[in-house]
mmCIF file of C-alpha atoms in Angstrom:
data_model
loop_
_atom_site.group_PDB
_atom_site.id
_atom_site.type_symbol
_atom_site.label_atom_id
_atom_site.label_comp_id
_atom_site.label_asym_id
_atom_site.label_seq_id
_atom_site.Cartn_x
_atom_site.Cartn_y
_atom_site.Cartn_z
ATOM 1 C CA UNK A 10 29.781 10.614 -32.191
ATOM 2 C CA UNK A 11 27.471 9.509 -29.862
ATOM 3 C CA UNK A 12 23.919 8.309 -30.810
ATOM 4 C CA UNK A 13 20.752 10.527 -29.394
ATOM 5 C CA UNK A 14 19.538 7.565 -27.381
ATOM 6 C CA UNK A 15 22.729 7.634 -25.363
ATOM 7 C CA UNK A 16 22.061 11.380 -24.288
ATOM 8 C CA UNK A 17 19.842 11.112 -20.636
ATOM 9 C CA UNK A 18 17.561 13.694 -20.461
ATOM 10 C CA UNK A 19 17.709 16.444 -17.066
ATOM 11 C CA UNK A 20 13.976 16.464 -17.622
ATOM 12 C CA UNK A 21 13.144 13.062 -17.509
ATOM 13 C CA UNK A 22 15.321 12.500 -14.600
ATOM 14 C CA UNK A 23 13.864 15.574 -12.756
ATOM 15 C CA UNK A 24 10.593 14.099 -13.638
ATOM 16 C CA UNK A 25 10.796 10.347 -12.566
ATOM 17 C CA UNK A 26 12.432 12.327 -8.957
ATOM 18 C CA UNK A 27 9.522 14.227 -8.568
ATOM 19 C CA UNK A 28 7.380 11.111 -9.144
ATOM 20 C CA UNK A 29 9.113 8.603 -6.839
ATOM 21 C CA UNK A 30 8.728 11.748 -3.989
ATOM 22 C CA UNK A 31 5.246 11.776 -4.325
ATOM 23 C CA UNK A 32 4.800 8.342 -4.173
ATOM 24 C CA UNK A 33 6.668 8.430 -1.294
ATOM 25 C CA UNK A 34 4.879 11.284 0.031
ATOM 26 C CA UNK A 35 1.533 9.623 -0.686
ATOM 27 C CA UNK A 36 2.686 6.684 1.115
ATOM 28 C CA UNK A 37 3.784 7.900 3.990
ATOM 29 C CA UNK A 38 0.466 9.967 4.247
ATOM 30 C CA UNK A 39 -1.818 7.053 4.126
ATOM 31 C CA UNK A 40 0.112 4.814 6.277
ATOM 32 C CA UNK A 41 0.560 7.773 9.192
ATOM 33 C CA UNK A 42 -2.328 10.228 8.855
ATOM 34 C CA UNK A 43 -5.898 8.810 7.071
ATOM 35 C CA UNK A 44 -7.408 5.533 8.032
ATOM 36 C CA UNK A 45 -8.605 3.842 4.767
ATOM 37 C CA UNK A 46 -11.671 1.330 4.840
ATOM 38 C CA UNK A 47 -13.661 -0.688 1.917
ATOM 39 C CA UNK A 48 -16.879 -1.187 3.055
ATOM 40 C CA UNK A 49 -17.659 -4.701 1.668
ATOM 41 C CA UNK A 50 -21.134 -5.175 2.809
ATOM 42 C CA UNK A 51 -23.493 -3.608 5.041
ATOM 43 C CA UNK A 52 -21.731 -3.139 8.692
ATOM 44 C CA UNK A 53 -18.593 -4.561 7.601
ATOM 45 C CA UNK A 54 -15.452 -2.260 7.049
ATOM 46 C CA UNK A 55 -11.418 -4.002 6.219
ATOM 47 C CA UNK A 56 -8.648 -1.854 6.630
ATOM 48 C CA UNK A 57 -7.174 -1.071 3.292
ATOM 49 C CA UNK A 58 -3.666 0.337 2.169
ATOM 50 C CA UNK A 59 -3.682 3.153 -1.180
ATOM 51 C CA UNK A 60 -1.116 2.636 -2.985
ATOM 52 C CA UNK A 61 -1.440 5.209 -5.470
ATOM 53 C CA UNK A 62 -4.182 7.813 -6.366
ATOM 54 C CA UNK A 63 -4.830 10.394 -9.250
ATOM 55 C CA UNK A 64 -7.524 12.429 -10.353
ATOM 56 C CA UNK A 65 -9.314 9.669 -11.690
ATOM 57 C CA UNK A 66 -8.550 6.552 -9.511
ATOM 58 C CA UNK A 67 -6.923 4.550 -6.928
ATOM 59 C CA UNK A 68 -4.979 1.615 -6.328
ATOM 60 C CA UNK A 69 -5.858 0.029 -3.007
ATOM 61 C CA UNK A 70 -3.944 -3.064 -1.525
ATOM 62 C CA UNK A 71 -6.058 -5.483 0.149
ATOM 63 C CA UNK A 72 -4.209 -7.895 2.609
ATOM 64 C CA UNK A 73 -4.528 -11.236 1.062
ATOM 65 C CA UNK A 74 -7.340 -13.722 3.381
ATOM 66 C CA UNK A 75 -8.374 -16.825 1.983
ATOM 67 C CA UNK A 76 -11.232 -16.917 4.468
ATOM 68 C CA UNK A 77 -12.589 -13.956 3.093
ATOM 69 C CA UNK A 78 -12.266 -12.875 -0.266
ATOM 70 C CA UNK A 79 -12.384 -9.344 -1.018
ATOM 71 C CA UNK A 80 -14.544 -8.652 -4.105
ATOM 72 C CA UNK A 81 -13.249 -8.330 -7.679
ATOM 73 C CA UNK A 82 -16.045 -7.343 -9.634
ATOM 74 C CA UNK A 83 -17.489 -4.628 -7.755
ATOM 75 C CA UNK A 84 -19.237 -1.289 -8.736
ATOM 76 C CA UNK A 85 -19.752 1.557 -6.465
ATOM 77 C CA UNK A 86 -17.954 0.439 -3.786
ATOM 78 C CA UNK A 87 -17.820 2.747 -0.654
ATOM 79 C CA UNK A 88 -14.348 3.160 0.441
ATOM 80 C CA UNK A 89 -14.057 5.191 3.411
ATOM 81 C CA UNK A 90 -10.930 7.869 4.283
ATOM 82 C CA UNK A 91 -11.306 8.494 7.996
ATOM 83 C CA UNK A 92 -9.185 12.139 8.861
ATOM 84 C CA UNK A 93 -10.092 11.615 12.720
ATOM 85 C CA UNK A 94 -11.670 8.904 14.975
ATOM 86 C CA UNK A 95 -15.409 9.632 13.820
ATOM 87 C CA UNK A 96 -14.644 12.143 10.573
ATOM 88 C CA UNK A 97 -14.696 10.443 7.452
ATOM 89 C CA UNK A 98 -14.727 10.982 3.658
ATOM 90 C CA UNK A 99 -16.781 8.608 1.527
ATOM 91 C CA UNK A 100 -15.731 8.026 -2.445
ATOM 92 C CA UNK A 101 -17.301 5.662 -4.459
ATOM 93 C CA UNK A 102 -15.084 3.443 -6.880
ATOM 94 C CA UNK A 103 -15.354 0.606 -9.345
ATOM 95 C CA UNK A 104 -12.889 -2.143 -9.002
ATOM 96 C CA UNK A 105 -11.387 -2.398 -12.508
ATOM 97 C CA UNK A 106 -8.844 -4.773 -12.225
ATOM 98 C CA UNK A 107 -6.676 -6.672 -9.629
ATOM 99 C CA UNK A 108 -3.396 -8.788 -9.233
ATOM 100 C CA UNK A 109 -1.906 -10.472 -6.488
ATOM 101 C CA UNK A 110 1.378 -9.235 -5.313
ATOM 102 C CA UNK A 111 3.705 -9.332 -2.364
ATOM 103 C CA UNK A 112 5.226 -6.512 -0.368
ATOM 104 C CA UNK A 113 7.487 -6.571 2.899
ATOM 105 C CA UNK A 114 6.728 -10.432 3.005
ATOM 106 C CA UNK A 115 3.177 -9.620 3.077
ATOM 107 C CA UNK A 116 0.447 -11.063 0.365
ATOM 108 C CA UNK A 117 -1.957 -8.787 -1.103
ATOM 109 C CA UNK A 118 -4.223 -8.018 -3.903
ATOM 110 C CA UNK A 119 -3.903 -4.761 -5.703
ATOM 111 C CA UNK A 120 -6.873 -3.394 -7.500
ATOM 112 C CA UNK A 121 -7.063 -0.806 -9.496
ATOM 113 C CA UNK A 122 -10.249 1.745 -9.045
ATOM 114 C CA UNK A 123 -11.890 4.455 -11.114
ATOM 115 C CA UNK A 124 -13.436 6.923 -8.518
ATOM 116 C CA UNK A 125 -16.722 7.605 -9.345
ATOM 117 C CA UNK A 126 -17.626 11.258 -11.173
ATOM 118 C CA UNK A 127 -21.588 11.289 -10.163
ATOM 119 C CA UNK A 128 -20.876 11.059 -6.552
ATOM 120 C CA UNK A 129 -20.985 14.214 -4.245
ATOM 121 C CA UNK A 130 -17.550 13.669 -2.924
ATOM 122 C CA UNK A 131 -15.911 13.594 -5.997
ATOM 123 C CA UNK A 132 -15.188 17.863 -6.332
ATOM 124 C CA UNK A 133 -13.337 16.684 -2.394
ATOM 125 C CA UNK A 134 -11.245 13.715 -3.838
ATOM 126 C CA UNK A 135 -9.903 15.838 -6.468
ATOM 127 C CA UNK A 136 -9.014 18.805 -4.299
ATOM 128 C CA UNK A 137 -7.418 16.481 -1.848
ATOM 129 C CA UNK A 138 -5.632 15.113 -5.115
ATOM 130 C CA UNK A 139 -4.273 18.165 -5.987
ATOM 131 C CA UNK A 140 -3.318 18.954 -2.098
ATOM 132 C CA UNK A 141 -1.143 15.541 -2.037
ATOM 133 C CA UNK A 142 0.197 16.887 -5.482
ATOM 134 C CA UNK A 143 1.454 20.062 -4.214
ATOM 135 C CA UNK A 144 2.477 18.921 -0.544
ATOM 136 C CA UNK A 145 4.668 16.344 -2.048
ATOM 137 C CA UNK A 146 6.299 19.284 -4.316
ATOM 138 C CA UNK A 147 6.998 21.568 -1.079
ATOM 139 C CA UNK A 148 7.755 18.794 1.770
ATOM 140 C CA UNK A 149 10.577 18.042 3.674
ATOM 141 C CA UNK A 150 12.037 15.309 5.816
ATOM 142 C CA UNK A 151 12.317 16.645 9.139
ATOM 143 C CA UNK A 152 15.756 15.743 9.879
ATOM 144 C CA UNK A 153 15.987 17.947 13.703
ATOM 145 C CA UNK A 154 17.433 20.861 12.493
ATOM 146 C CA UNK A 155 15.123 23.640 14.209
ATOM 147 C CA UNK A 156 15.893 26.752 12.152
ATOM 148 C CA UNK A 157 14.242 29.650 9.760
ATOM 149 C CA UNK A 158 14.083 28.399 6.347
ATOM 150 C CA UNK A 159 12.738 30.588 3.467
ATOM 151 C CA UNK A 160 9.315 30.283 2.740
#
């Protein structure tokens, strides 16, 4: 007889799928499509990656520079998601934590941000939240194959 912890669970698989997509989805969104920019101090904007965002928050990878340390103990910082060369959407965060971390050989700090509810942008973040949500439920991978699908 087998125990209940042996059993895996359709659900839970179907779920951490789903998950790992929209990561993915996320990813490849950020990287190809918005330009992301913390604006550290007046007239100063670094290129940031998101690594992950939800209703609430972000988490933003800064590339590591020991010339220039990218603050850790901010409040209401401006981070900037540009859509086209001079259209831009500004969110405020606070930087609630951070770690250093390495990915594709690279050095970075991640932080972690809370988006800020009493900014005007913040009804935008959270519809463009729930558009990432539902693209990465409905995307494909383009893969050549020109042909009528069902909608």
């Amino acid at each position: 007889m087998k125990d209940n912890n042996d059993i895996i669970s359709l659900n839970q698989f179907r779920n951490r799928k789903q998950e790992e997509k929209k990561r993915k989805t996320e990813r490849i969104f950020f990287h190809n499509l918005v330009g992301v920019y913390g604006v550290t101090q007046p007239g100063k904007m670094v290129p940031v990656e998101i690594a992950d965002v939800s209703d609430e928050g972000l988490g933003i990878l800064v590339p590591y520079d020991s010339a220039e340390v990218w603050p850790t103990a901010t409040e209401n910082l401006p981070i900037r998601l540009y859509f086209s060369a001079d259209s831009f959407m500004e969110i405020a965060v606070d930087v609630k934590n951070s770690r250093p971390m390495i990915d594709g050989g690279y050095r970075y700090t991640r932080f972690g941000c809370a988006v800020r509810e009493d900014q005007r942008s913040y009804g935008a973040w959270r519809s463009f939240v729930n558009f990432l949500r539902a693209f990465s439920e409905v995307s494909e991978k383009d893969n050549g194959n020109i042909s009528v699908g069902s909608i």
